[in-house]
Amino acid sequence: MSIEIQDVHKAFGSLEVVKGVTMTVEKGEVVSIIGGSGSGKSTLLMCINGLEPINSGRILVDGTDVHGRGTDLNKLRRKIGIVFQQWNAFPHLTVLENVMLAPRKVLGKSKAEAEAIAVEKLARVGLSEKIKVYPSKLSGGQQQRMAIARALAMSPDYMLFDEVTSALDPQLVGEVLDTMRLLSSEGMTMIVVTHEIAFAREVSNRVAFFHKGRIHEIGPPAQVIGNPREPETIDFLKSVL
Amino acid sequence: MNYTFHWLPAFRALPEMLWGALVTLEIAVLSMVLGVLFAVLLAVGASSQYRIFRAAAVSWVELARNTPALFQIYMAYFGLGSLGIHLDSFVALLAGITFNNAGYLAETFRGGLRAVPQTQVRAARSLGMGQIQAFRLVVMPQMFRIVFYPLTNQMVWAILMTSLGVIVGLNNDLTGVTQEYNVRSFRTFEYFALAAVIYYLLAKFVTVSARLMAWRLFRY
Amino acid sequence: MFSSLFETSFSANDLMFMLKGAGVTLMLTFWAVLGGTLLGVVFGVIRAISPWWVNAPLGAVLDVFRSIPLLIQLVVANSFKTIVGIHWSPFTVGCVVLALYMSAYCTEIVRSGFLAVPTTTRRAARSLGLSWRQDLTEIVFPIALRVALPSWIGLTLGVMKDTAMVWWIGVVELLRSSQVIVTRIQEPLFVLSIAGLIYFLMSFPIARLGARLEKRWREND
Ligand SMILES: Nc1ncnc2c1ncn2[C@@H]1O[C@H](COP(=O)(O)OP(=O)(O)OP(=O)(O)O)[C@@H](O)[C@H]1O
Ligand SMILES: [Mg+2]
């Protein structure tokens, strides 16, 4: 059980954004991806759950080729949750309905089942009091936690996080990171793109430093963050710390 | 001013005028239902990969928006006659207004579709929804809210446009009934002032019920 | 059947007659837009700055013009004119009714243009030392114009198309003149197509211009 990324290349038109990335994330692992703006981190996450096609290479999720011909992407995406930088709440649904929607319509659960799941997931992210309100009434941090609950409601095996705190006010960052900490302590497999270096260091089993579409350095946080070898990594860490 | 108003005959005509108002409402509602259907086809056609569908959709929209509604109704009534298609005045009026509605609503729908951010589709797809599911469950409800107000506006327009039926000989809608009484008695001002009041109430009825509906539907 | 489409009895004189009708359409449009815009600006500014007890009744009255078919408004005004003994030509009645009709819509356009200028922007302007008048001419007016102009163009075209209804009270404009010819030569499709083409040529270029302006201004925001 793992996500295997094998020599993946991805271009938008003539602009190559991911230039040959290889990495494996084992079940139960937390891998953080750090790196400068525009280095291709978000694009890689999109490729992992098939929201973006790739130009060459392979991505295997539990052995299934994500971009293979016969792959049922809708089915595959059920086991990969993703949370975006912009929270993307569905504005026309209440918090509870936001979380219930996919279990009902994609997994075909009954209303009662879906509601039970949603209530449980919302409790886990600390939003029990807010289940009847519309997302527009929530703060950014609450919306982001709702987005996490929405992804968790599909009982995914993997969670991808794309800079989930970088659009938040500083005082709201903590509550979202706490939620992610909780998940990692429960053994969720996660790939976390983040600018929060301290957080990456604390929760990750491994950290990958992304630069211009390539992984420049990957290893335990103590090594990549605590004792970087590559000059680009050192420069990047200097600029964010 | 040596004119004495005679309101009594006008009020005697009221029941029949109210029946006329019902016909007016009927035409307006039908033209909206048909207009929405054609508008969806036009919006789809405008982004089709086939040139003739695009050309047909664009011509329809531009013609509807750049010629008078009365012209469009005329075309349906007199113009199509030259091609051997003879519509009675009710159908011609309905066709003309539908043509007009569809042209304006197609643009409304296109705008509404563009106003729903692409990131919403992405979020829906990432939860495992298919393309159609994502559209139906996430894009459509949001789009509906955006087009709701323009849609009710168009409905009011449709009611106002039905009054043009009298020009192609329709005699059982509100304006038609009013005109029938008018030519019999020449109390033009009284009859048409009363018709004006009824039209006003019809228009208000539509806008007020739309507002109530919006209040019930869009809680967010 | 096809030969009848090409062998038409439509003559150059007929075309001249229709172009004259188009001239009447343009004159009606001109006066209606002039009057409607002036009134609309006045009412719009009043609605934007006045207290509710002025704003609400004014809004309600103008709403009447938007809730009654123009055709009915024309007939009522025309018969009212006869009753009170004003000797206006149908053309004048048409201009006046169309102007009032336009002002009702124009008021809302002006008002929302006016309200589109954020108070913070105005406060910033005043804090830079601009006078009340400079604030209006340099800040409020240009911003309001940007918001209002595309809708105003759309409204003008709408009024141009609505002038077609004045033939009911006896003005021979473009549509009526084509109807006269249709009655004589019995070729409705052909004659109406020409009328449609003339309307289209009067409307379409300006509609495109409006759409372009709107797009350009939106992109700069
Ligand atoms: N849909 C797209 N079409 C064209 N170019 C794109 C698209 N999405 C991203 N790009 C480009 O690809 C490059 C990498 O983008 P990506 O979003 O993956 O970077 P990132 O590492 O996530 O950066 P950030 O930290 O700013 O989020 C950027 O130069 C971006 O402009
Ligand atoms: Mg990114």
XYZ file of C-alpha atoms in Angstrom, chain C residues 31-43 99 102-103 106-107 110 152 155-156:
22
model
C -35.298 62.904 -28.277
C -36.261 60.057 -25.997
C -32.660 59.365 -25.054
C -31.887 63.042 -24.557
C -34.911 63.632 -22.327
C -34.639 60.274 -20.619
C -30.980 60.713 -19.806
C -31.369 64.225 -18.417
C -34.284 63.173 -16.233
C -32.508 59.945 -15.347
C -29.401 61.748 -14.141
C -31.452 64.129 -12.017
C -33.645 61.395 -10.519
C -38.394 59.816 -22.543
C -36.264 55.704 -20.493
C -35.779 57.929 -17.458
C -31.798 55.442 -16.559
C -32.433 56.508 -12.962
C -27.204 56.432 -12.655
C -26.659 53.125 -20.667
C -30.688 50.987 -22.580
C -30.374 53.365 -25.521
